[in-house]
Amino acid sequence: MWAALAALALAGWVTSGLWAGPDSRAITVNSSDQALFEWLLAYGAYALTHGENPLFTYLLNAPDGVNLAVNTSITVYAVVFAPLTFLIGPPATFAVILTLNLAGTGFAWYWLLSRLGTGDGGTPFVDSRLAAAVGGLFIGFAPGMVSHANAHLNWTAGWLVPIIVWRVLALRGRAGARPTARGGWLRNGAILGVLVAAAFSIAAEGLFFTALACGVFLGTWALDRSRRAEVRAALPRLVRGLAVTAVIATTLLAYPLWLHFFGPQVFHGTGFDARIHSEDVLAYGAFPQRSLAGIAGLDTGLAPNETEENSFFGLPVLALTVAGLVMLWRAADPGRRATLRALTVTAAVFTVLSWGPRLKFDGTITDVPLPYAPLADAPIFNAALPARLALVVAPVIGIVLALTIDRLRTAAGADTGTARRRWWTGPVRRRWWTGAFVAALLPLVPASLLTIEREPIPQFVTSGAWRDHVSPGGVLAPVPFTLDVLPDGQRWQAYALAERQGEFAIPSGFFLGPGGPDGRGRIGPVPRATDGLLHTVARTGVVPPIDDADRAAARADLRYWDAEVVVLADQVHGAKFPVDADALLRATTQLLGPPQRVDDVWIWPVPDGGW
């Protein structure tokens, strides 16, 4: 109970800026992703209640549509939380899920370490609940998790990882069980298959990293001589269980996987530069921005942006982890050393891979090639960001910290009343270790996320007045056209869907789609003349000279989108820059002629058949 309350309290603190006004507050550094996830929640609820395809939609990017299977569709969340989305709206539901993600991750790791053990009938990883709580809360609120709490509902769903790890370990079965005993491997394989399918729909990239980490850890552990007999006994059950997992997961994911790799609007690779989105070598010893150390001015600018501080453990935590490993190694029997070796190798492999294809040092990308280079263009790897591989290191550190505390408490109890004390115990040593833990972890105590007041959704939308100007399912073209940095159109759409007003489509949108270089993806569609021009006006506040050619292009674009009305609100939200609505009004008027005033927006109705 206390572990759950502590996790929930920390999660509430980190997200407290949103709870000050869920419908009006936005995460400062990533309001664009917040708007996207709010839209995904609203669309998922709409698709569930209207029998629409949850993985492909024509409501965005009219008339071509968007393949949500190659985007982060969070389908499971959208379905499970659909009643809440209809009840309190997408923004408040977003805040609920984000808070529960953080709390659930910390508590799930605590539960794995203290209760669930190493498999069916296995003993807990640690005996000390305090050790499990420290380890679990460190993982749940590690710098990478807090950084991704800046609107990433997929990456903050870290509670999936300890559950998957538990079920993978359960595939070994009970000690002494017959390798061919069907009940254990069949049941465990089926459970893992369902979990894999659910994790794919919430955080496919995180599932990929979890599978890689399990493979590296178990492979290293299995190669240890002290574990050969156990490996030979468990291998048949493991192989059978994984086969069942593959069958169940493939069956459940057959359509999403087809859509992901072969469906319409697919692409190969995200288009993000792996060299830029690699972890800086110095980042591992740096402090994150949203922490006590960061608030004190000890943060750095080593991350590509504020949402990607994937390591940033600080030198004290790294030193404490190494000291804990040394102490544990000296006290361990051969079997425990196999586990410690596997943890160390896993952390080392993912640290090096997170550095990306070229070494980055103190913000400078060098020409030094690294092991990730040949993987950068490989399938699946080309859709991942190497810096995020550092997120795997946080659970390894948390486990080592938990094992260290557990060993210290066990040794202290065993030495009570004896004259001989081990080097790591005794009152002085215990105080030293306590001070080391406090000194290492205190700087990483998370700060609350920065939030801002977001421009309100116009009354034209909230009142349902838009229905007087757009036919059901027709195209409403918001000005400026919706992109990641200009997310208002999707916010309007999410509101209408969640309030069950009906649906309208929009050109453009914030999504990953085809059109990038070399067959890779890009954010939003390839721009046409009109949306490109108005995006420039929104970004600069400068209206360029507009001639008849521009007006003809605008009419052609509106015909291509089959737009029925163009709408400009009095206030426009810019995720990365302020937007001059007056400049947009002047530019759009020069393109389309004088507008009409309806409620708190300007509209340009498109005549039947176009201009």
Short mmCIF file of N, CA and C in Angstrom, two decimals, residues 27 29-30 33 143-152 155 277 289 303-310 388 391 576:
data_model
loop_
_atom_site.label_atom_id
_atom_site.label_comp_id
_atom_site.label_asym_id
_atom_site.label_seq_id
_atom_site.Cartn_x
_atom_site.Cartn_y
_atom_site.Cartn_z
N ILE A 27 1.38 20.81 -21.86
CA ILE A 27 2.79 20.64 -21.52
C ILE A 27 3.62 21.59 -22.37
N VAL A 29 6.77 22.07 -23.34
CA VAL A 29 7.77 21.70 -24.34
C VAL A 29 7.23 20.75 -25.39
N ASN A 30 5.99 20.26 -25.23
CA ASN A 30 5.51 19.27 -26.19
C ASN A 30 3.98 19.28 -26.29
N ASP A 33 2.61 16.87 -29.22
CA ASP A 33 2.34 15.45 -28.96
C ASP A 33 1.14 15.26 -28.05
N PRO A 143 15.19 9.61 -14.86
CA PRO A 143 15.17 10.81 -15.71
C PRO A 143 14.52 10.59 -17.08
N GLY A 144 14.77 9.42 -17.67
CA GLY A 144 14.16 9.15 -18.96
C GLY A 144 12.65 9.10 -18.90
N MET A 145 12.10 8.51 -17.84
CA MET A 145 10.65 8.43 -17.70
C MET A 145 10.05 9.82 -17.49
N VAL A 146 10.67 10.62 -16.65
CA VAL A 146 10.16 11.97 -16.41
C VAL A 146 10.26 12.80 -17.68
N SER A 147 11.34 12.63 -18.42
CA SER A 147 11.50 13.37 -19.67
C SER A 147 10.40 12.99 -20.66
N HIS A 148 10.12 11.70 -20.79
CA HIS A 148 9.08 11.26 -21.72
C HIS A 148 7.68 11.54 -21.19
N ALA A 149 7.57 11.88 -19.91
CA ALA A 149 6.27 12.31 -19.39
C ALA A 149 5.83 13.63 -20.04
N ASN A 150 6.73 14.27 -20.75
CA ASN A 150 6.36 15.43 -21.56
C ASN A 150 5.54 14.96 -22.76
N ALA A 151 4.37 14.38 -22.43
CA ALA A 151 3.31 14.07 -23.41
C ALA A 151 3.45 12.74 -24.14
N HIS A 152 4.40 11.87 -23.79
CA HIS A 152 4.53 10.59 -24.48
C HIS A 152 3.78 9.50 -23.72
N TRP A 155 5.73 5.95 -24.28
CA TRP A 155 6.97 5.64 -23.57
C TRP A 155 6.80 5.64 -22.06
N HIS A 277 19.64 11.93 -33.05
CA HIS A 277 18.88 11.29 -31.99
C HIS A 277 19.66 10.12 -31.39
N GLN A 289 16.88 18.11 -16.73
CA GLN A 289 16.34 19.44 -16.49
C GLN A 289 15.28 19.44 -15.39
N ALA A 303 20.76 16.79 -24.61
CA ALA A 303 19.70 16.04 -25.29
C ALA A 303 19.24 16.80 -26.53
N PRO A 304 18.77 16.08 -27.57
CA PRO A 304 18.29 16.77 -28.77
C PRO A 304 17.07 17.64 -28.49
N ASN A 305 16.28 17.28 -27.48
CA ASN A 305 15.18 18.12 -27.03
C ASN A 305 14.79 17.68 -25.62
N GLU A 306 13.86 18.41 -25.02
CA GLU A 306 13.54 18.18 -23.60
C GLU A 306 12.84 16.86 -23.35
N THR A 307 12.29 16.23 -24.38
CA THR A 307 11.58 14.96 -24.19
C THR A 307 12.49 13.76 -24.37
N GLU A 308 13.76 13.97 -24.65
CA GLU A 308 14.66 12.86 -24.97
C GLU A 308 15.88 12.80 -24.05
N GLU A 309 15.69 13.11 -22.78
CA GLU A 309 16.78 12.93 -21.81
C GLU A 309 16.72 11.48 -21.31
N ASN A 310 17.19 10.57 -22.15
CA ASN A 310 16.95 9.15 -21.92
C ASN A 310 17.86 8.52 -20.88
N ARG A 388 16.96 6.26 -27.42
CA ARG A 388 15.99 5.66 -26.50
C ARG A 388 16.41 4.29 -25.99
N LEU A 391 17.02 3.89 -22.32
CA LEU A 391 15.95 3.65 -21.36
C LEU A 391 16.05 2.25 -20.76
N LYS A 576 5.58 25.65 -31.05
CA LYS A 576 6.99 26.03 -30.97
C LYS A 576 7.23 27.52 -31.19
#
